[in-house]
PDB file of C-alpha atoms in Angstrom:
ATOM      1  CA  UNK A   1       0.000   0.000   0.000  1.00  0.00           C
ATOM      2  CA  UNK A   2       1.529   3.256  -0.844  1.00  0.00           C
ATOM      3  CA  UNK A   3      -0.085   6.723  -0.147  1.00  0.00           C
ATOM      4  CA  UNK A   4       1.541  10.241  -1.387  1.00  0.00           C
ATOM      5  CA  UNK A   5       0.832  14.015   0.190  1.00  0.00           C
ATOM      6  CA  UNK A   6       2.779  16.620  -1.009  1.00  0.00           C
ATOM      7  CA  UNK A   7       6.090  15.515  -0.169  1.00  0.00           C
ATOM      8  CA  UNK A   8       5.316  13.042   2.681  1.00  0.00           C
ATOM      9  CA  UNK A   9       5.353   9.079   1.467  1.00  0.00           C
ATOM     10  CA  UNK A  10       3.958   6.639   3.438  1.00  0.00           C
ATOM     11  CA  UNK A  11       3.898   2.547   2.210  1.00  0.00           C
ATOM     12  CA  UNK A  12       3.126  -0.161   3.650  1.00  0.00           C
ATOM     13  CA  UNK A  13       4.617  -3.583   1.725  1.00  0.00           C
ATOM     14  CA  UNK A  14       3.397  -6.015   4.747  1.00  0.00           C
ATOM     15  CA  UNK A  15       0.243  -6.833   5.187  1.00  0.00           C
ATOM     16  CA  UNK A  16      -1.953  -4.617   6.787  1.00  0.00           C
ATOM     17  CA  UNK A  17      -5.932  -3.777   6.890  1.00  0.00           C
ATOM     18  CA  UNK A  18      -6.303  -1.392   3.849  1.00  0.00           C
ATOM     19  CA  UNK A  19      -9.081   0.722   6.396  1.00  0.00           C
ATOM     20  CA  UNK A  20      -6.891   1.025   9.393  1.00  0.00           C
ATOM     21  CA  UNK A  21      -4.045   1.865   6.352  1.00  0.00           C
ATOM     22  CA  UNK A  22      -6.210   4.857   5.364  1.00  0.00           C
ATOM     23  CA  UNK A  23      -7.206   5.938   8.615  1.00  0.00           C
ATOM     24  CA  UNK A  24      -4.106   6.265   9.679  1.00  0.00           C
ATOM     25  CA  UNK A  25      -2.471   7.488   6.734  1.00  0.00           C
ATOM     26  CA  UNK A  26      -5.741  10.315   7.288  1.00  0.00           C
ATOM     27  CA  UNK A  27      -4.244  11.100  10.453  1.00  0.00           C
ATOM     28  CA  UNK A  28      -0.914  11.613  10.288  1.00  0.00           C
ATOM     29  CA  UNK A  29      -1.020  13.579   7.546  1.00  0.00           C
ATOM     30  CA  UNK A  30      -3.978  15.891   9.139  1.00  0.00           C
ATOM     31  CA  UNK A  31      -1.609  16.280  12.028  1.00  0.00           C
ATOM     32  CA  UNK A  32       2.147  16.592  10.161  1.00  0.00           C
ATOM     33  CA  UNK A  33       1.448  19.600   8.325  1.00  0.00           C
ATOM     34  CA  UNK A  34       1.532  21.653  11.918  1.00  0.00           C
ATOM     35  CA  UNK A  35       4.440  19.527  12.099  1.00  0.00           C
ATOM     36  CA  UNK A  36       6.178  20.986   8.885  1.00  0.00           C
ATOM     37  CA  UNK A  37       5.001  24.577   9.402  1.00  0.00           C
ATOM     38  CA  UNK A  38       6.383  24.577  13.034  1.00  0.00           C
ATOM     39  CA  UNK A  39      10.064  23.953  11.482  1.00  0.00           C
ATOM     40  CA  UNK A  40       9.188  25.910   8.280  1.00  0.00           C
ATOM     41  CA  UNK A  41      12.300  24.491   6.015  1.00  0.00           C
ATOM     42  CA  UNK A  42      12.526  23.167   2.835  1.00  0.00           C
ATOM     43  CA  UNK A  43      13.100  19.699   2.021  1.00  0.00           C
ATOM     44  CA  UNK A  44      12.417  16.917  -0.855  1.00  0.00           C
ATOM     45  CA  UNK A  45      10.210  13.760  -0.122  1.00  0.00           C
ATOM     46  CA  UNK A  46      10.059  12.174   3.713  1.00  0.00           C
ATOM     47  CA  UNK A  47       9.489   8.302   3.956  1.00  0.00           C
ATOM     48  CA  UNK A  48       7.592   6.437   6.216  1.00  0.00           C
ATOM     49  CA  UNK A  49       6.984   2.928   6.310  1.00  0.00           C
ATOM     50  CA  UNK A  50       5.201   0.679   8.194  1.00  0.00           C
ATOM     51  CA  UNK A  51       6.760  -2.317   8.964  1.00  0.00           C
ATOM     52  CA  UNK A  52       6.224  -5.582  11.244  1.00  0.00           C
ATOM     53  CA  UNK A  53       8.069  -5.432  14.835  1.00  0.00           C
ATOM     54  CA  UNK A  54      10.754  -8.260  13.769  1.00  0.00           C
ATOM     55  CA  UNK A  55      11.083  -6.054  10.497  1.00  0.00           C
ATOM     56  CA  UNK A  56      11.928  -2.658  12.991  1.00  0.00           C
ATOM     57  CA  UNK A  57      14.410  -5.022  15.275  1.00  0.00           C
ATOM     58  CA  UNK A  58      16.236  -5.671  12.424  1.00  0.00           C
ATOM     59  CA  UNK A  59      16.137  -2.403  10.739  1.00  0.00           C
ATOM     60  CA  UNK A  60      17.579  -1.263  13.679  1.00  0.00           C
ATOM     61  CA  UNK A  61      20.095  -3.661  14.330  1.00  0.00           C
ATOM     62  CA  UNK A  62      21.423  -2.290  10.781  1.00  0.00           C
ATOM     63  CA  UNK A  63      20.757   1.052  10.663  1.00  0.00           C
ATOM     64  CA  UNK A  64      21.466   2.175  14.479  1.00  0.00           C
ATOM     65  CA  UNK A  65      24.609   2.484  16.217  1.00  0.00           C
ATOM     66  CA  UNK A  66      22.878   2.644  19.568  1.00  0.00           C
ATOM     67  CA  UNK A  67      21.576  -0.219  19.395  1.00  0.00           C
ATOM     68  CA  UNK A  68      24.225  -2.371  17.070  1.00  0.00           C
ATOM     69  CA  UNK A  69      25.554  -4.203  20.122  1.00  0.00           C
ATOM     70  CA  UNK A  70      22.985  -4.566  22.747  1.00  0.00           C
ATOM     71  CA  UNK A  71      19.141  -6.004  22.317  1.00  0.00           C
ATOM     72  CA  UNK A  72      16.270  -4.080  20.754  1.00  0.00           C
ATOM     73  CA  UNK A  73      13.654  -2.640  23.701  1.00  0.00           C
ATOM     74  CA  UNK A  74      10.244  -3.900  23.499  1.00  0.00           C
ATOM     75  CA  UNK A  75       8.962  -0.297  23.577  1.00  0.00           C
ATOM     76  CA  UNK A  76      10.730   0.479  20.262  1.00  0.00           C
ATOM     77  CA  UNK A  77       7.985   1.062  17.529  1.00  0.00           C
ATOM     78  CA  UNK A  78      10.002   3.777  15.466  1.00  0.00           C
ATOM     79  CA  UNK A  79      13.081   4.710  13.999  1.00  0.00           C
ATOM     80  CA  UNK A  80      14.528   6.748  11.646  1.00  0.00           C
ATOM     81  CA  UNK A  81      17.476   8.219  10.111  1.00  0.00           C
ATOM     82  CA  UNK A  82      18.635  10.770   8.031  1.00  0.00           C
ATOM     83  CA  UNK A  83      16.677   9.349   4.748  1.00  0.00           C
ATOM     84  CA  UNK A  84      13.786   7.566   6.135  1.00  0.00           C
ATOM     85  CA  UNK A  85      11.737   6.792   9.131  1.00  0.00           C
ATOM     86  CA  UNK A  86       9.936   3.347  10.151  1.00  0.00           C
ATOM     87  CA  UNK A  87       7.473   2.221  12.766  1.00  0.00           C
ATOM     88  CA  UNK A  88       5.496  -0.692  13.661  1.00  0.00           C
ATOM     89  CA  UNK A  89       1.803  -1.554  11.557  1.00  0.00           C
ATOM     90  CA  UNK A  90      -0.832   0.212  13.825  1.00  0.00           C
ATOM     91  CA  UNK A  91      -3.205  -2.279  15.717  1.00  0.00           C
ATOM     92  CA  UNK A  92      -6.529  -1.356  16.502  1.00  0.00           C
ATOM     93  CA  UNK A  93      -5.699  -1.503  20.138  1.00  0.00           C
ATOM     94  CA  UNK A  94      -2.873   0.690  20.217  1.00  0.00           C
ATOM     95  CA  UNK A  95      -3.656   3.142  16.993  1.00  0.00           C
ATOM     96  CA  UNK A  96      -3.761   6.701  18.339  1.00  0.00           C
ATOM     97  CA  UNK A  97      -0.129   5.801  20.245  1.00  0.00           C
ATOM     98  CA  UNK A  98       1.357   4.243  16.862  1.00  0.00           C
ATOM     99  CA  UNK A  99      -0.035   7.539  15.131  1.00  0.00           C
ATOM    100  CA  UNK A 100       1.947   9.439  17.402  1.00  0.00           C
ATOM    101  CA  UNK A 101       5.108   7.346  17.448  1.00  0.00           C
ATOM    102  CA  UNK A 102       4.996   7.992  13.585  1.00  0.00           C
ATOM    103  CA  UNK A 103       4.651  11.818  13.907  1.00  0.00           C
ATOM    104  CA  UNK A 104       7.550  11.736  16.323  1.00  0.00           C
ATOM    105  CA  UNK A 105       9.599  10.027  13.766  1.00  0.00           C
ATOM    106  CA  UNK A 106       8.647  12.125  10.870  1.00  0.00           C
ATOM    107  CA  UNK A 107       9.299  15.063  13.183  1.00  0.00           C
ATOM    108  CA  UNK A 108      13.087  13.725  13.399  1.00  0.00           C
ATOM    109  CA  UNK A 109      12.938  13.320   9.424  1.00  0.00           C
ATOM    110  CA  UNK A 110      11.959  17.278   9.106  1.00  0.00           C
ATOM    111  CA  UNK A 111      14.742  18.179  11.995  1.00  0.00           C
ATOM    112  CA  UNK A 112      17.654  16.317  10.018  1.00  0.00           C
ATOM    113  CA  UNK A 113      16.863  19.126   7.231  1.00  0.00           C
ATOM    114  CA  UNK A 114      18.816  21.418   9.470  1.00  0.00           C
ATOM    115  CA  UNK A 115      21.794  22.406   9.372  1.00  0.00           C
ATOM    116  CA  UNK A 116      23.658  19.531  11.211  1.00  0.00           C
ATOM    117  CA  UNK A 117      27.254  20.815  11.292  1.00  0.00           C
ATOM    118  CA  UNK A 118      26.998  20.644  14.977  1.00  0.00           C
ATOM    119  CA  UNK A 119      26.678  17.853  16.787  1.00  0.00           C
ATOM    120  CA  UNK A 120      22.566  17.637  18.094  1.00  0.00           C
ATOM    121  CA  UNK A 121      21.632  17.986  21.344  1.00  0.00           C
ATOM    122  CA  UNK A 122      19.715  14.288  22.271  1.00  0.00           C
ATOM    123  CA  UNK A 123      16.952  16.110  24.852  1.00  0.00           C
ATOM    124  CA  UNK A 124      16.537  18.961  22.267  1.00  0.00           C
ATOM    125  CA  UNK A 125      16.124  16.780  19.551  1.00  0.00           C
ATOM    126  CA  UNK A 126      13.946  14.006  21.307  1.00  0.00           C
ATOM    127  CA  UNK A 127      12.022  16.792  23.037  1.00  0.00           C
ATOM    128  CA  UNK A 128      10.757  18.895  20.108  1.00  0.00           C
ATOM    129  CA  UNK A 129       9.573  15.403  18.644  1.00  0.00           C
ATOM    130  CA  UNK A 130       7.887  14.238  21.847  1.00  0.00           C
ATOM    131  CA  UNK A 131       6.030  18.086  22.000  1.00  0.00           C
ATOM    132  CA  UNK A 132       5.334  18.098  18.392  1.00  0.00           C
ATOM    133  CA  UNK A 133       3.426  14.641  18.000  1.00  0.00           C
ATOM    134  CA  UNK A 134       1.947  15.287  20.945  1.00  0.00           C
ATOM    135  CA  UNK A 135       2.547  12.018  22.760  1.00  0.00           C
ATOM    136  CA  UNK A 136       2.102  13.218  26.346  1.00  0.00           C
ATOM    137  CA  UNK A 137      -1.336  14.325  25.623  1.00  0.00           C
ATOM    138  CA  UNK A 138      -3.479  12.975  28.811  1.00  0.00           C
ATOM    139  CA  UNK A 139      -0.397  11.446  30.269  1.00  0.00           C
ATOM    140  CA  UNK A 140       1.369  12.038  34.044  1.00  0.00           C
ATOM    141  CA  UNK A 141       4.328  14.459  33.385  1.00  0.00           C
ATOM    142  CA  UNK A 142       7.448  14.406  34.602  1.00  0.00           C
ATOM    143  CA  UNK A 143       8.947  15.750  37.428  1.00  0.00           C
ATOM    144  CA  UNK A 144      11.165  17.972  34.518  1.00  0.00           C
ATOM    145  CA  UNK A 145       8.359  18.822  32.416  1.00  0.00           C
ATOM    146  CA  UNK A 146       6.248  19.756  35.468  1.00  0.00           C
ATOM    147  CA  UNK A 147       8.418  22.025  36.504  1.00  0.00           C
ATOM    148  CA  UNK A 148       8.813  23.598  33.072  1.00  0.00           C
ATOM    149  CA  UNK A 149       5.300  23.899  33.076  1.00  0.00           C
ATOM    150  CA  UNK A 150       5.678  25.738  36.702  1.00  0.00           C
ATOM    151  CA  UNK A 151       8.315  27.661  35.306  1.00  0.00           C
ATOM    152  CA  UNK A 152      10.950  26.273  37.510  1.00  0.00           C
ATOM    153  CA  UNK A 153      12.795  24.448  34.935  1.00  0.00           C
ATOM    154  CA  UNK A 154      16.495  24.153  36.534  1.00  0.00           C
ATOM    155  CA  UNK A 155      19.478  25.267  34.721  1.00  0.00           C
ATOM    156  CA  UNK A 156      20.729  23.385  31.335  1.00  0.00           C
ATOM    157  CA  UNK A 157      23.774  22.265  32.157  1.00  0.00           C
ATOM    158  CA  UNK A 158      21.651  20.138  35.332  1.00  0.00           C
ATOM    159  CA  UNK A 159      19.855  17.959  32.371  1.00  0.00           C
ATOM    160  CA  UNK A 160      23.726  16.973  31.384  1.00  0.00           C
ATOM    161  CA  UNK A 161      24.317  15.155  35.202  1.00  0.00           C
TER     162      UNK A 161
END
């Protein structure tokens, strides 16, 4: 299954239920256009594809150097890297979260458009992704967000101990 917007791909060569395909195809493309605007840089075509869980491990396992040596989390669902993203085929049961975990990823995608001379900052980078596709919506903060949120957010260099 392969659906085009604009310059956002997403496929699907596994087999997957062609409505849950379109619904969430529907809504991750509703939601990554605040996504794009929010970063507001130019770019050619993103990729996302769905792919089985033993398909991600093994993307992974190729593609990562985190994660070259040591076992693949459970809790993995996404990836990406500088020329595509992946994440797991959305379930009924778990469809909103999978949505999210794909937005998160594609927000990584639009942030490696950047200029990356420097070397990224991991709780930047992971940050903006987790705000952007929205995947603490409903959910118990923190104790760091919470106190962002109180505006007593403690000094940057106390995230690096």
């Amino acid at each position: 299954m392969f659906r085009k917007y604009e310059n956002l791909i997403i496929k699907c060569d596994s087999i997957i239920n062609e409505e849950i395909f379109d619904l969430f195809c529907e809504k991750v493309i509703n939601n990554f256009n605040h996504i794009s605007t929010w970063f507001n840089v130019k770019y050619d075509e993103l990729s996302l594809t769905l792919v089985s869980k033993h398909e991600m491990d093994l993307i992974v396992k190729e593609k990562s150097l985190q994660y070259k040596n040591i076992d693949i989390p459970s809790w993995l669902d996404g990836f990406s890297n500088f020329e595509e993203a992946w994440v797991v085929i959305p379930k009924a049961e778990n469809f909103d979260e999978t949505c999210k975990v794909a937005l998160h990823e594609l927000t990584h995608l639009v942030s490696y458009q950047l200029d990356t001379s420097q070397k990224r900052i991991k709780l930047l980078d992971e940050g903006i992704a987790v705000f952007l596709s929205n995947q603490y919506e409903g959910k118990i903060y923190t104790p760091w967000v919470n106190a962002y949120l109180k505006k007593e957010l403690p000094k940057v260099s106390d995230f690096c101990t």
